[in-house]
Amino acid sequence: MQHRLLKWFHQNKRDLPWRTNPSWYKTFLSEIILQQTTVAQGLPYYQKFIQQYPDIKSLAKADEQSVLHLWAGLGYYSRARNMLKAARIIYTEHDGVFPQDYKTALALPGIGPYSAAAILSISYNLPHAVIDGNVIRVICRLYAIKEDTREKNTLNRIKKHATKLLDKKAPGDFNEAMMELGATTCTPRQPLCQSCPINRFCIAYKKNLVIKIPYKSKPAKKKKLINLVGVIKNKSQICIMRRPDSGLLAGMWEFPILEIRDWDNLDIHYDRFKSRFELTGQLGIISEEMRQIYSHIDLRFKGIILNTAKKSIHKNDYVDVKWVDFSELKNYAIHNAHKKIIAWLADQ
Ligand code: SF4
């Protein structure tokens, strides 16, 4: 099976920039960027990062705001912050080289079992099996594992199979081949079993169970949040604030917000907004409802323009405040939800 899969991989692998003149740094960047992201979405970000930070030294020396700014739009901003922290540790504590020891790699910020196994196997040919969504699907089908893949026991079983299957002579290629097979052939819906290089070994295929496997129970419901987003204007300038360095969207810039329960009694919410930020001024137009879905949060929000004569404002929990022209907003790492507010403002 290993031989067939590797042969297929070498003949069919996608032409991706981190596969040309590969290095641990390229693998590190691409693996962090591609977590919870498709190749199509992550590719332009990889290209921006490798251009701006071509090596570990340039990334380690980058400031966080520049990294967040380049990352803006990709979501999961803690990944960008952790990538930068890891780069700094690699540069200062590991002589600028990704550590080869699995436990030392795992101790780096943002490096979990998946990234550690991927980087160590692809860059150093070390025998660590990668387990991601694609590999889970392929293994469940190969062995007709019907149990819930959200369960720890099921994942342990999958891990054992993955470790046993791993080609010890070419672990990096084998891991990449498994992920590639899952991404291009053993897809969630309508897998291309007829042309699959390992269909003769696949129990789900033989038993006609492919569409039923893998099974994953429904996730817990997302928390619902409603925000009133204040676009506070003083002549041509707009107020933006930076969120604290921990928690949701840590360190990102945004327009000041007020969390509310629902859209009823808007007048009361406006007054609460003004008193929260210690503002006086005139309320302007309000936007339609907008929405942003995060992994655990379903956020609904509306923008409201407020014209104020003074620039004094209460920061609350924010760590920084800036008054900027509309054209300067693009220079700040503003998270995706509030980019929708910018798009709305551009239409006014
Ligand atoms: S035969 Fe079908 S289900 Fe089995 S591994 Fe190949 S693509 Fe996946």
Short mmCIF file of C-alpha atoms and ligand atoms in Angstrom, two decimals:
data_model
loop_
_atom_site.label_atom_id
_atom_site.label_comp_id
_atom_site.label_asym_id
_atom_site.label_seq_id
_atom_site.Cartn_x
_atom_site.Cartn_y
_atom_site.Cartn_z
CA MET A 1 0.00 0.00 0.00
CA GLN A 2 2.80 2.39 0.95
CA HIS A 3 4.54 1.80 -2.36
CA ARG A 4 1.40 2.41 -4.40
CA LEU A 5 0.50 5.54 -2.46
CA LEU A 6 3.99 7.04 -2.76
CA LYS A 7 4.15 6.29 -6.48
CA TRP A 8 0.77 7.98 -6.97
CA PHE A 9 1.95 10.97 -4.90
CA HIS A 10 5.11 11.47 -6.92
CA GLN A 11 3.12 11.38 -10.15
CA ASN A 12 0.20 13.53 -9.00
CA LYS A 13 1.32 15.92 -6.29
CA ARG A 14 0.18 19.49 -6.67
CA ASP A 15 2.76 22.04 -7.65
CA LEU A 16 2.90 24.18 -4.50
CA PRO A 17 5.49 26.91 -3.82
CA TRP A 18 6.76 25.39 -0.54
CA ARG A 19 7.54 22.17 -2.46
CA THR A 20 10.01 24.02 -4.71
CA ASN A 21 13.49 24.10 -3.14
CA PRO A 22 11.95 22.94 0.16
CA SER A 23 13.34 24.03 3.51
CA TRP A 24 12.15 23.66 7.09
CA TYR A 25 11.29 27.37 7.13
CA LYS A 26 9.00 27.07 4.10
CA THR A 27 7.35 24.00 5.63
CA PHE A 28 6.97 25.79 8.98
CA LEU A 29 5.33 28.84 7.34
CA SER A 30 3.04 26.80 5.10
CA GLU A 31 1.96 24.42 7.87
CA ILE A 32 1.02 27.27 10.22
CA ILE A 33 -0.75 29.26 7.50
CA LEU A 34 -2.68 26.24 6.21
CA GLN A 35 -4.09 25.15 9.58
CA GLN A 36 -7.91 25.40 9.41
CA THR A 37 -7.55 26.92 5.93
CA THR A 38 -7.80 25.55 2.41
CA VAL A 39 -4.75 25.63 0.12
CA ALA A 40 -6.60 28.08 -2.16
CA GLN A 41 -7.22 30.49 0.74
CA GLY A 42 -3.80 30.07 2.33
CA LEU A 43 -1.66 30.27 -0.81
CA PRO A 44 -1.73 34.08 -1.31
CA TYR A 45 -0.89 34.52 2.40
CA TYR A 46 2.05 32.13 2.12
CA GLN A 47 3.31 34.13 -0.86
CA LYS A 48 2.97 37.45 1.00
CA PHE A 49 4.79 36.08 4.05
CA ILE A 50 7.65 34.40 2.19
CA GLN A 51 8.18 37.60 0.20
CA GLN A 52 8.18 39.89 3.23
CA TYR A 53 9.90 37.46 5.62
CA PRO A 54 12.08 35.20 3.45
CA ASP A 55 13.93 33.60 6.38
CA ILE A 56 13.66 32.93 10.10
CA LYS A 57 15.76 36.00 10.96
CA SER A 58 13.46 38.43 9.16
CA LEU A 59 10.35 36.85 10.71
CA ALA A 60 11.88 36.75 14.21
CA LYS A 61 12.73 40.42 13.97
CA ALA A 62 9.30 41.49 12.66
CA ASP A 63 6.99 43.48 14.92
CA GLU A 64 3.68 41.93 15.87
CA GLN A 65 1.48 44.58 14.28
CA SER A 66 3.14 44.12 10.87
CA VAL A 67 2.65 40.34 11.10
CA LEU A 68 -1.00 40.73 12.15
CA HIS A 69 -1.54 43.21 9.35
CA LEU A 70 -0.21 40.78 6.76
CA TRP A 71 -2.32 38.00 8.33
CA ALA A 72 -5.55 40.07 8.38
CA GLY A 73 -8.36 38.26 6.61
CA LEU A 74 -7.10 34.76 7.38
CA GLY A 75 -8.75 34.60 10.82
CA TYR A 76 -7.54 32.72 13.92
CA TYR A 77 -5.15 35.56 14.76
CA SER A 78 -3.60 33.71 17.68
CA ARG A 79 -1.92 31.53 15.05
CA ALA A 80 -0.10 34.57 13.66
CA ARG A 81 0.98 35.71 17.11
CA ASN A 82 2.16 32.21 18.04
CA MET A 83 4.01 31.85 14.74
CA LEU A 84 5.92 35.03 15.53
CA LYS A 85 6.67 33.91 19.12
CA ALA A 86 7.87 30.52 17.84
CA ALA A 87 10.06 32.20 15.21
CA ARG A 88 11.68 34.36 17.91
CA ILE A 89 12.38 31.33 20.11
CA ILE A 90 13.79 29.34 17.18
CA TYR A 91 16.02 32.27 16.25
CA THR A 92 17.29 33.06 19.73
CA GLU A 93 17.24 29.70 21.52
CA HIS A 94 17.75 27.14 18.74
CA ASP A 95 20.40 28.88 16.60
CA GLY A 96 17.80 29.77 13.99
CA VAL A 97 16.95 26.15 13.17
CA PHE A 98 13.69 24.30 13.89
CA PRO A 99 14.43 21.76 16.67
CA GLN A 100 14.59 18.12 15.57
CA ASP A 101 13.39 16.75 18.90
CA TYR A 102 9.61 16.15 18.98
CA LYS A 103 9.09 17.33 22.58
CA THR A 104 11.19 20.47 22.04
CA ALA A 105 9.20 21.21 18.89
CA LEU A 106 5.92 20.73 20.79
CA ALA A 107 7.04 23.27 23.39
CA LEU A 108 7.09 26.03 20.74
CA PRO A 109 4.03 28.32 20.80
CA GLY A 110 1.39 27.24 18.30
CA ILE A 111 3.13 23.95 17.47
CA GLY A 112 0.79 21.08 18.30
CA PRO A 113 1.14 17.36 17.48
CA TYR A 114 -0.01 17.95 13.89
CA SER A 115 2.48 20.73 13.03
CA ALA A 116 5.34 19.06 14.90
CA ALA A 117 4.80 15.77 13.05
CA ALA A 118 4.39 17.53 9.70
CA ILE A 119 7.50 19.72 10.01
CA LEU A 120 9.74 17.00 11.47
CA SER A 121 8.75 14.38 8.92
CA ILE A 122 8.74 16.64 5.86
CA SER A 123 11.87 18.63 6.74
CA TYR A 124 13.99 16.06 8.57
CA ASN A 125 12.52 12.73 7.42
CA LEU A 126 11.72 11.76 11.03
CA PRO A 127 9.08 9.04 11.56
CA HIS A 128 6.14 10.96 13.04
CA ALA A 129 2.68 10.25 11.59
CA VAL A 130 0.57 13.31 10.79
CA ILE A 131 -3.08 13.26 11.84
CA ASP A 132 -5.29 15.91 10.27
CA GLY A 133 -8.86 15.90 8.93
CA ASN A 134 -7.78 14.40 5.61
CA VAL A 135 -5.75 11.62 7.21
CA ILE A 136 -8.58 10.83 9.66
CA ARG A 137 -10.99 10.39 6.76
CA VAL A 138 -8.61 8.17 4.75
CA ILE A 139 -7.77 5.94 7.73
CA CYS A 140 -11.40 5.61 8.87
CA ARG A 141 -12.34 4.49 5.39
CA LEU A 142 -9.34 2.20 4.90
CA TYR A 143 -10.20 0.35 8.13
CA ALA A 144 -13.98 0.97 8.08
CA ILE A 145 -13.87 2.75 11.44
CA LYS A 146 -17.46 3.82 12.10
CA GLU A 147 -17.11 5.33 15.58
CA ASP A 148 -17.39 9.04 16.32
CA THR A 149 -14.16 10.81 15.34
CA ARG A 150 -14.82 13.44 18.02
CA GLU A 151 -14.14 10.74 20.64
CA LYS A 152 -10.66 10.40 22.07
CA ASN A 153 -10.73 6.59 21.84
CA THR A 154 -11.50 6.73 18.14
CA LEU A 155 -8.70 9.22 17.57
CA ASN A 156 -6.27 6.99 19.47
CA ARG A 157 -7.25 4.08 17.25
CA ILE A 158 -6.72 6.20 14.13
CA LYS A 159 -3.35 7.34 15.45
CA LYS A 160 -2.22 3.74 16.00
CA HIS A 161 -3.16 2.83 12.43
CA ALA A 162 -1.43 5.94 11.07
CA THR A 163 1.77 5.15 12.97
CA LYS A 164 1.73 1.55 11.80
CA LEU A 165 1.12 2.51 8.18
CA LEU A 166 3.79 5.25 8.07
CA ASP A 167 6.57 4.46 5.63
CA LYS A 168 9.62 4.73 7.89
CA LYS A 169 11.98 5.30 4.97
CA ALA A 170 10.00 8.21 3.54
CA PRO A 171 7.80 9.50 6.38
CA GLY A 172 7.55 13.05 5.02
CA ASP A 173 6.45 11.99 1.55
CA PHE A 174 4.11 9.40 3.04
CA ASN A 175 2.44 11.96 5.33
CA GLU A 176 2.09 14.38 2.45
CA ALA A 177 0.72 11.59 0.26
CA MET A 178 -1.97 10.70 2.83
CA MET A 179 -3.00 14.35 3.16
CA GLU A 180 -2.95 14.82 -0.62
CA LEU A 181 -5.06 11.70 -1.15
CA GLY A 182 -7.61 13.02 1.35
CA ALA A 183 -7.64 16.47 -0.25
CA THR A 184 -7.93 15.40 -3.88
CA THR A 185 -9.28 11.82 -4.08
CA CYS A 186 -10.68 10.55 -0.78
CA THR A 187 -12.82 13.69 -0.44
CA PRO A 188 -15.70 13.98 2.04
CA ARG A 189 -18.37 13.78 -0.65
CA GLN A 190 -18.08 11.81 -3.89
CA PRO A 191 -14.60 10.38 -3.36
CA LEU A 192 -12.91 9.14 -6.53
CA CYS A 193 -12.61 5.53 -5.36
CA GLN A 194 -12.34 4.08 -8.86
CA SER A 195 -9.12 5.96 -9.51
CA CYS A 196 -7.82 5.72 -5.93
CA PRO A 197 -4.34 4.13 -5.89
CA ILE A 198 -5.07 2.18 -2.70
CA ASN A 199 -8.69 1.10 -3.30
CA ARG A 200 -7.72 -2.57 -3.18
CA PHE A 201 -6.78 -2.12 0.50
CA CYS A 202 -9.85 -0.11 1.47
CA ILE A 203 -12.44 -1.94 3.57
CA ALA A 204 -15.07 0.82 3.33
CA TYR A 205 -14.82 0.65 -0.46
CA LYS A 206 -15.12 -3.11 -0.52
CA LYS A 207 -18.13 -3.05 1.83
CA ASN A 208 -19.78 -0.09 0.13
CA LEU A 209 -19.61 2.02 3.30
CA VAL A 210 -17.60 4.94 1.94
CA ILE A 211 -20.30 7.60 2.21
CA LYS A 212 -21.17 6.61 5.79
CA ILE A 213 -17.59 6.98 7.01
CA PRO A 214 -16.19 8.90 8.83
CA TYR A 215 -18.83 9.71 11.40
CA LYS A 216 -18.50 12.90 13.43
CA SER A 217 -21.09 13.98 15.98
CA LYS A 218 -22.45 17.53 15.83
CA PRO A 219 -20.31 20.21 17.50
CA ALA A 220 -21.48 22.14 20.54
CA LYS A 221 -23.60 25.17 19.62
CA LYS A 222 -21.79 28.44 18.97
CA LYS A 223 -22.12 31.23 21.47
CA LYS A 224 -24.25 34.08 20.08
CA LEU A 225 -22.93 37.62 20.46
CA ILE A 226 -24.47 40.92 19.37
CA ASN A 227 -22.33 44.05 19.11
CA LEU A 228 -23.07 47.68 18.46
CA VAL A 229 -20.00 48.97 16.62
CA GLY A 230 -19.35 52.70 16.99
CA VAL A 231 -17.73 54.58 14.15
CA ILE A 232 -16.79 57.65 16.18
CA LYS A 233 -15.87 60.56 13.95
CA ASN A 234 -14.12 63.80 14.76
CA LYS A 235 -14.12 65.86 11.56
CA SER A 236 -12.31 63.61 9.03
CA GLN A 237 -10.80 61.30 11.64
CA ILE A 238 -12.16 58.02 12.97
CA CYS A 239 -11.40 56.40 16.30
CA ILE A 240 -10.00 52.87 16.39
CA MET A 241 -8.86 50.91 19.42
CA ARG A 242 -6.58 47.94 20.02
CA ARG A 243 -7.89 44.91 21.87
CA PRO A 244 -5.95 43.47 24.84
CA ASP A 245 -3.10 41.06 24.12
CA SER A 246 -5.06 38.00 25.25
CA GLY A 247 -8.53 36.62 24.57
CA LEU A 248 -10.61 36.72 21.42
CA LEU A 249 -8.97 38.66 18.54
CA ALA A 250 -6.13 39.62 20.87
CA GLY A 251 -4.07 42.60 19.79
CA MET A 252 -6.28 43.40 16.78
CA TRP A 253 -7.57 46.89 16.00
CA GLU A 254 -11.30 47.57 15.77
CA PHE A 255 -13.96 50.23 16.14
CA PRO A 256 -15.14 50.47 19.75
CA ILE A 257 -17.97 48.09 20.56
CA LEU A 258 -20.77 47.60 23.02
CA GLU A 259 -22.07 44.09 23.64
CA ILE A 260 -25.87 44.03 23.78
CA ARG A 261 -28.58 41.38 24.16
CA ASP A 262 -30.76 42.18 21.13
CA TRP A 263 -31.65 44.99 18.76
CA ASP A 264 -34.66 46.20 20.77
CA ASN A 265 -34.47 49.54 22.58
CA LEU A 266 -31.72 50.93 20.38
CA ASP A 267 -31.98 54.35 22.04
CA ILE A 268 -30.99 52.85 25.36
CA HIS A 269 -28.07 51.03 23.71
CA TYR A 270 -26.85 54.31 22.12
CA ASP A 271 -26.91 55.99 25.53
CA ARG A 272 -25.04 53.08 27.08
CA PHE A 273 -22.49 53.23 24.26
CA LYS A 274 -21.95 56.95 24.82
CA SER A 275 -21.60 56.61 28.56
CA ARG A 276 -19.25 53.58 28.24
CA PHE A 277 -16.84 55.64 26.15
CA GLU A 278 -17.67 58.93 27.92
CA LEU A 279 -18.71 60.59 24.69
CA THR A 280 -21.01 63.39 23.70
CA GLY A 281 -22.12 63.84 20.17
CA GLN A 282 -24.66 63.30 17.50
CA LEU A 283 -25.75 59.93 16.29
CA GLY A 284 -25.73 59.35 12.57
CA ILE A 285 -26.85 56.49 10.38
CA ILE A 286 -26.94 52.86 11.38
CA SER A 287 -26.00 49.95 9.13
CA GLU A 288 -27.85 46.77 8.30
CA GLU A 289 -27.02 43.78 10.46
CA MET A 290 -23.75 42.07 9.53
CA ARG A 291 -22.46 38.69 10.61
CA GLN A 292 -19.15 36.97 11.28
CA ILE A 293 -18.84 33.32 12.23
CA TYR A 294 -15.89 32.21 14.37
CA SER A 295 -15.12 28.66 15.51
CA HIS A 296 -17.09 29.09 18.77
CA ILE A 297 -18.92 32.36 18.23
CA ASP A 298 -21.70 33.58 15.96
CA LEU A 299 -21.30 37.37 15.96
CA ARG A 300 -23.99 39.74 14.66
CA PHE A 301 -23.30 43.44 14.59
CA LYS A 302 -24.39 46.81 13.24
CA GLY A 303 -22.30 49.91 12.68
CA ILE A 304 -23.45 53.26 14.00
CA ILE A 305 -21.84 56.58 13.15
CA LEU A 306 -21.36 59.05 15.98
CA ASN A 307 -19.99 62.55 15.32
CA THR A 308 -18.18 64.07 18.24
CA ALA A 309 -16.53 67.48 18.68
CA LYS A 310 -13.85 66.23 21.11
CA LYS A 311 -11.21 63.56 20.77
CA SER A 312 -11.23 62.60 24.43
CA ILE A 313 -12.55 59.09 24.91
CA HIS A 314 -12.54 56.47 27.64
CA LYS A 315 -10.48 53.40 26.67
CA ASN A 316 -12.25 50.82 28.85
CA ASP A 317 -10.42 47.48 28.34
CA TYR A 318 -8.70 48.54 25.14
CA VAL A 319 -4.94 49.00 25.27
CA ASP A 320 -4.48 51.70 22.63
CA VAL A 321 -6.51 54.37 20.86
CA LYS A 322 -5.81 56.10 17.54
CA TRP A 323 -7.64 58.72 15.50
CA VAL A 324 -6.99 58.10 11.81
CA ASP A 325 -8.23 59.17 8.41
CA PHE A 326 -10.40 56.69 6.53
CA SER A 327 -7.58 56.09 4.03
CA GLU A 328 -5.23 55.09 6.87
CA LEU A 329 -7.47 52.30 8.18
CA LYS A 330 -5.83 49.88 5.75
CA ASN A 331 -2.53 50.30 7.61
CA TYR A 332 -3.92 48.69 10.77
CA ALA A 333 -4.53 45.03 11.57
CA ILE A 334 -8.31 45.30 11.70
CA HIS A 335 -10.13 41.97 12.06
CA ASN A 336 -12.51 40.65 9.42
CA ALA A 337 -15.79 41.58 11.11
CA HIS A 338 -14.83 45.23 11.27
CA LYS A 339 -13.48 45.19 7.74
CA LYS A 340 -17.14 44.77 6.84
CA ILE A 341 -17.81 48.03 8.70
CA ILE A 342 -15.06 49.68 6.60
CA ALA A 343 -16.72 48.39 3.42
CA TRP A 344 -20.04 49.81 4.64
CA LEU A 345 -18.38 53.18 5.41
CA ALA A 346 -16.83 53.26 1.94
CA ASP A 347 -20.35 53.09 0.49
CA GLN A 348 -21.68 56.02 2.52
S1 SF4 B 1 -11.02 3.65 -2.07
FE1 SF4 B 1 -12.26 5.46 -1.84
S2 SF4 B 1 -12.73 5.56 0.32
FE2 SF4 B 1 -11.06 4.12 0.11
S3 SF4 B 1 -9.22 5.36 0.45
FE3 SF4 B 1 -9.60 5.34 -1.75
S4 SF4 B 1 -10.83 7.15 -2.17
FE4 SF4 B 1 -10.90 6.76 0.03
#
